[in-house]
Coordinates of C-alpha atoms in Angstrom, one line a residue:
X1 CA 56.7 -5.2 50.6
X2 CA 54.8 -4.5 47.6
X3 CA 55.1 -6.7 44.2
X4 CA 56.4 -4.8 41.4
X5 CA 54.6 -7.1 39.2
X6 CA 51.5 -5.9 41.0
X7 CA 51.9 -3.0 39.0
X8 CA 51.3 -4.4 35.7
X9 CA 48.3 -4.2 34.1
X10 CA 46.5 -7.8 33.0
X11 CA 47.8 -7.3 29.3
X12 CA 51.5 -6.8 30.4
X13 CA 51.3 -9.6 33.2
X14 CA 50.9 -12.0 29.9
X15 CA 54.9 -11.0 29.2
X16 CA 57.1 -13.7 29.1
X17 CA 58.4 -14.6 33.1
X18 CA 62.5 -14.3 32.1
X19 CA 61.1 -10.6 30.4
X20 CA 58.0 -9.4 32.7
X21 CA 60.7 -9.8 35.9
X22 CA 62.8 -7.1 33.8
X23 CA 59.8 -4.7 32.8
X24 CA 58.0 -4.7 36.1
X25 CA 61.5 -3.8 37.9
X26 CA 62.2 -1.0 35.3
X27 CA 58.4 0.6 35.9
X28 CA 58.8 0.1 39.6
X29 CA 61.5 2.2 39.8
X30 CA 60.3 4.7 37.2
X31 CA 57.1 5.8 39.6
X32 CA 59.6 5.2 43.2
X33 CA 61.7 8.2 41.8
X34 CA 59.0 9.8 41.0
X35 CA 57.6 9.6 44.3
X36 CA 61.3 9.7 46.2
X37 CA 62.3 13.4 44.5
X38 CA 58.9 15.2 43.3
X39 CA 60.6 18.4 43.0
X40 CA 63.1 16.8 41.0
X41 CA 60.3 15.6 38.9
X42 CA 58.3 18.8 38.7
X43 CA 61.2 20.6 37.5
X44 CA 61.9 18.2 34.6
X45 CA 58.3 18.4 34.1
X46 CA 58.1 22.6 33.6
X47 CA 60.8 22.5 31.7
X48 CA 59.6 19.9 29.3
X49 CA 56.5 22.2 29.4
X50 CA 59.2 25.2 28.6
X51 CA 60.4 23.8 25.3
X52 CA 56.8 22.5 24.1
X53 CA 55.7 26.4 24.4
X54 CA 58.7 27.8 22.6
X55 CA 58.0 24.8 19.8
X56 CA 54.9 26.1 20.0
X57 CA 55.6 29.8 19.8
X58 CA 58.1 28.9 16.5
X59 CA 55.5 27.0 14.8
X60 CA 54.0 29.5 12.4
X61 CA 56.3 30.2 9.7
X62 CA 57.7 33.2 8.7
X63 CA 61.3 32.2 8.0
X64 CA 61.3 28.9 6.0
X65 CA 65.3 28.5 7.2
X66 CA 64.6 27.6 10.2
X67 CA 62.1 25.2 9.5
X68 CA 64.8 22.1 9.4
X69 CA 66.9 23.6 12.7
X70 CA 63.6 23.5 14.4
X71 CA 63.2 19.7 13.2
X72 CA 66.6 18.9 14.8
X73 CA 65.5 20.6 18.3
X74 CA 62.6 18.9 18.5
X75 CA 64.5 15.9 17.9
X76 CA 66.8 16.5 20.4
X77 CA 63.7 17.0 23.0
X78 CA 62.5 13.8 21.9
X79 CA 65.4 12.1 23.0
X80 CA 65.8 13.8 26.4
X81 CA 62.1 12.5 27.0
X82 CA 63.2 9.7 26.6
X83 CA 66.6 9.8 28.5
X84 CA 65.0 11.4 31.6
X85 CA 62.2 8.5 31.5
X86 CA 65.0 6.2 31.9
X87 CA 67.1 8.0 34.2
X88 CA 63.7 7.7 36.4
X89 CA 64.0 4.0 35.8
X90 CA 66.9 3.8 37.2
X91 CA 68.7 3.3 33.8
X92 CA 71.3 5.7 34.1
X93 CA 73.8 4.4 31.3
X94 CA 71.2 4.6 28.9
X95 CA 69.7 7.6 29.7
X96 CA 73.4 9.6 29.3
X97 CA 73.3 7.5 26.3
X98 CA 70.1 9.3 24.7
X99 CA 71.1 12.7 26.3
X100 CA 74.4 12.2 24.3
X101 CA 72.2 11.9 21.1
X102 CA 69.9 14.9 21.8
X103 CA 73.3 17.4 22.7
X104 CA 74.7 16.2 19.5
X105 CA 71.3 17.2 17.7
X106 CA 71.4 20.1 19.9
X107 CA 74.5 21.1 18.0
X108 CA 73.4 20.1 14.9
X109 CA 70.6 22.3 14.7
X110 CA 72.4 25.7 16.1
X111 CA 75.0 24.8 14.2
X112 CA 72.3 25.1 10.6
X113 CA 70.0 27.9 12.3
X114 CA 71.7 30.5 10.8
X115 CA 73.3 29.2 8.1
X116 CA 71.0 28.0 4.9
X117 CA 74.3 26.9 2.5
X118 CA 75.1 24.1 5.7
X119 CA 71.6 23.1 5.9
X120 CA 71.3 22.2 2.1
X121 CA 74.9 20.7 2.6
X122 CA 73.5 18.3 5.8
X123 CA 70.1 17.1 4.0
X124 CA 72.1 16.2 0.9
X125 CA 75.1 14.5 3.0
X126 CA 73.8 11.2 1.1
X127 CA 73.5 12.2 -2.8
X128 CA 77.4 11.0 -3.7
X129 CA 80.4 10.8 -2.0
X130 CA 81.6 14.5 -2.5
X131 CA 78.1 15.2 -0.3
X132 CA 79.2 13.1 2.4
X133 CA 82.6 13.9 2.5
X134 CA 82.0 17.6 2.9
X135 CA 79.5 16.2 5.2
X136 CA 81.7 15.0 7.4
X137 CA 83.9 18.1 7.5
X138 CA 81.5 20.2 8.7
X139 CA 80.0 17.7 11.7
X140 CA 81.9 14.9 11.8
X141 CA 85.3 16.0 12.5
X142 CA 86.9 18.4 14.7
X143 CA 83.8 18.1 16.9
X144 CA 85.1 21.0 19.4
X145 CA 85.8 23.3 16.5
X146 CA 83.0 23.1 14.2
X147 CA 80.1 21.3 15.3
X148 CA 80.1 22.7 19.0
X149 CA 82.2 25.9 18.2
X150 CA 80.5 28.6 20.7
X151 CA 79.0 25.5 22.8
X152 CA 82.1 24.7 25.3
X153 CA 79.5 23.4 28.0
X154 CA 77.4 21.2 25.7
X155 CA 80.9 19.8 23.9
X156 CA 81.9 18.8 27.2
X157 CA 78.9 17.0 28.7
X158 CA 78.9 15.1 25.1
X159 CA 81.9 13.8 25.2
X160 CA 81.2 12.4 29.2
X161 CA 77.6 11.2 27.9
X162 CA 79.8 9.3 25.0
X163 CA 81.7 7.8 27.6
X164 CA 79.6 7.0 30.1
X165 CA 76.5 5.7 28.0
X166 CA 77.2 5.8 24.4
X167 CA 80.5 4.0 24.1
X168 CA 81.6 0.2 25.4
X169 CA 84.4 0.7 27.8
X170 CA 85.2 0.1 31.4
X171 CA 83.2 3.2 32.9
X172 CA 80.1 1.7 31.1
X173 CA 80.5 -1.1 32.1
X174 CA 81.1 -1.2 35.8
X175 CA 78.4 0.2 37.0
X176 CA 76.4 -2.2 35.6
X177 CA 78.1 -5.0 37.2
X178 CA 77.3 -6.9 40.2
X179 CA 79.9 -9.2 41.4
X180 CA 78.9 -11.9 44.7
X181 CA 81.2 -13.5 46.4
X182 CA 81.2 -16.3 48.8
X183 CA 83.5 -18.8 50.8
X184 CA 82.7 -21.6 47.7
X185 CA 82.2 -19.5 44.6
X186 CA 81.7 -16.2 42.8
X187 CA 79.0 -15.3 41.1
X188 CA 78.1 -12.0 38.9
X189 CA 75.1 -10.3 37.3
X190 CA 74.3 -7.5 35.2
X191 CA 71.9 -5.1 36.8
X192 CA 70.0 -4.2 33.8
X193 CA 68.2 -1.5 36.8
X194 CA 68.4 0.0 39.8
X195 CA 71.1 2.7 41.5
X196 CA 71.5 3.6 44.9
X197 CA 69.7 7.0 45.6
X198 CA 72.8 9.3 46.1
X199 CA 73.9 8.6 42.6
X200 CA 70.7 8.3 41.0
X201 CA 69.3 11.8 42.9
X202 CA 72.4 13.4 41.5
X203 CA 73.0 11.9 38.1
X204 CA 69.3 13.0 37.3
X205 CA 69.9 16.5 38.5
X206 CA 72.8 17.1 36.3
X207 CA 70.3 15.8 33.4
X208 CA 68.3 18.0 34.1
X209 CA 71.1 20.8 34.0
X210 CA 71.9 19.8 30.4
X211 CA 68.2 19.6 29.6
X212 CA 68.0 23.5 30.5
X213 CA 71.6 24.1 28.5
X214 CA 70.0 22.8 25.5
X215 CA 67.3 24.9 26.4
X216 CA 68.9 28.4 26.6
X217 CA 70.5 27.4 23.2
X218 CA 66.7 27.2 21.8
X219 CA 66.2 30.0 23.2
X220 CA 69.1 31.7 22.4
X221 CA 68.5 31.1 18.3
X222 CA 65.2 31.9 18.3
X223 CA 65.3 35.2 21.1
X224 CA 64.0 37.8 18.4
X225 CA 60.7 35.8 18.4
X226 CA 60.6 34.2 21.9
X227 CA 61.6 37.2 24.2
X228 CA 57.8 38.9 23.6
X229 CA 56.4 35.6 24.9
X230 CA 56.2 37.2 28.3
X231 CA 54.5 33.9 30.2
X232 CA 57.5 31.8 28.7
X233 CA 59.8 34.5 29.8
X234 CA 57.9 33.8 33.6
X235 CA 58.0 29.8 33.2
X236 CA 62.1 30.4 32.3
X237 CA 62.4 32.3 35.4
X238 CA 60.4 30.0 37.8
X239 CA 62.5 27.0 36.3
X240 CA 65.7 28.9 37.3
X241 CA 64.5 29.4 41.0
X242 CA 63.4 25.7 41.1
X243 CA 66.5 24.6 39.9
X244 CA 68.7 26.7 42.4
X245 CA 66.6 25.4 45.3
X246 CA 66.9 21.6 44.3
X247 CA 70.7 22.2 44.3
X248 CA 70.8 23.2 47.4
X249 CA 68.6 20.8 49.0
X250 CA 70.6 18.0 47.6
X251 CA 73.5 19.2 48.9
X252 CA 72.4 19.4 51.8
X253 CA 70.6 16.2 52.2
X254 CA 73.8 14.1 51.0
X255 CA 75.7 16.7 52.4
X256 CA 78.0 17.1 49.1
X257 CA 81.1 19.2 49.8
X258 CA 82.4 22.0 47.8
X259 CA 84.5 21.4 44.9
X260 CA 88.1 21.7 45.6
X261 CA 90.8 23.6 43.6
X262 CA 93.3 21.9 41.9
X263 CA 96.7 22.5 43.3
X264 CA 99.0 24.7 41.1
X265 CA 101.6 23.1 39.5

């Protein structure tokens, strides 16, 4: 069995032993996953590729509003790289952690996009404590209402994401513990990575669902300048075929059952 530390390159094998254990694990596991689910991989990979051509296709300026809604997507892209580099790793807590940020940027910026009067009001949320107070009525409270009105789907997966990764609470926490018991005593661990490949195979696909719902919002926003990009319209298409295939092979190879319907009450 290979060495994960075999990976490392000379500079990183000169990490600290309690630390290189850690970061030869987490890199390990990052290029397994890759290898286990390619398709999986690919499809993140196309449509990363996806919302790098519509950045691209937004770049030249001909509305200077949407300048700072533009900043916020690409800020929330930045932190799904991230988060599905992780998820890769086999840090799943962390990743729904990051994907929890970019949603909430998500939100942020289609909440501004067409709306100049809230963007001035978000930039200057820190000039007194009228700013931040009005601030905080527009995007801090009533969440479901205001800063996700019109994005049901995203509003739910954030609050799960919050949950699960964000927040310290039972859920986050037991699935990063690792109890051992024996006749004579018990012992416990944190396992900072690693996930058995059910979970991991579909936690990372429903990632990769929320990845492509902050993607049609993009898209969505910016639709009177995207739509006559007619190879982005063919990537968007071949994403959406990908994606219904890897569904159904992962059903089928952890032979997932249909969802049931709650009884009536």
């Amino acid at each position: 069995m290979t060495d994960p530390q075999d990976l490392l390159l000379d500079f990183e094998k000169g990490f600290p032993d309690h630390y290189k254990e850690y970061y030869a694990a987490k890199r390990n596991n990052f290029f397994a996953s890759i290898q286990a689910a390619p398709r999986l991989w690919s499809a993140f990979m196309l449509l990363d590729k996806i919302w790098m051509r519509e950045f691209e296709d937004m770049r030249t300026v001909i509305d200077t509003g949407r300048m700072f809604p533009m900043m916020l997507f690409m800020k929330a892209h930045s932190k799904v790289r991230i988060g599905f580099e992780l998820g890769f790793s086999c840090c799943l807590p962390e990743a729904q952690s990051m994907f929890s940020d970019a949603i909430e940027s998500a939100a942020h910026a289609h909440r501004v996009f067409f709306s100049p009067d809230l963007q001035k009001l978000w930039i200057s949320r820190d000039d007194d404590a009228d700013s931040l107070k009005a601030f905080n009525a527009e995007f801090w409270h009533f969440k479901e209402e205001r800063l996700f009105d019109g994005l049901p789907e995203l509003y739910q997966r954030w609050k799960q994401y919050s949950d699960w990764g964000s927040h310290t609470n039972p859920i986050s926490i037991v699935a990063k513990f690792v109890p051992h018991e024996t006749d004579k005593h018990l012992d416990w661990r944190m396992n900072y990575t690693g996930v058995e490949p059910r979970t991991l195979i579909t936690a990372l696909f429903v990632l990769l669902q929320d990845f492509s719902l902050m993607e049609k919002v993009l898209f969505s926003d910016c639709s009177d300048r995207l739509k006559f990009d007619h190879e982005l319209l063919s990537m968007r298409s071949r994403f959406d075929k990908q994606k219904q295939a890897l569904r159904r092979s992962i059903i089928d190879e952890f032979q997932i059952p249909p969802p049931t319907m709650a009884a009536a009450r």
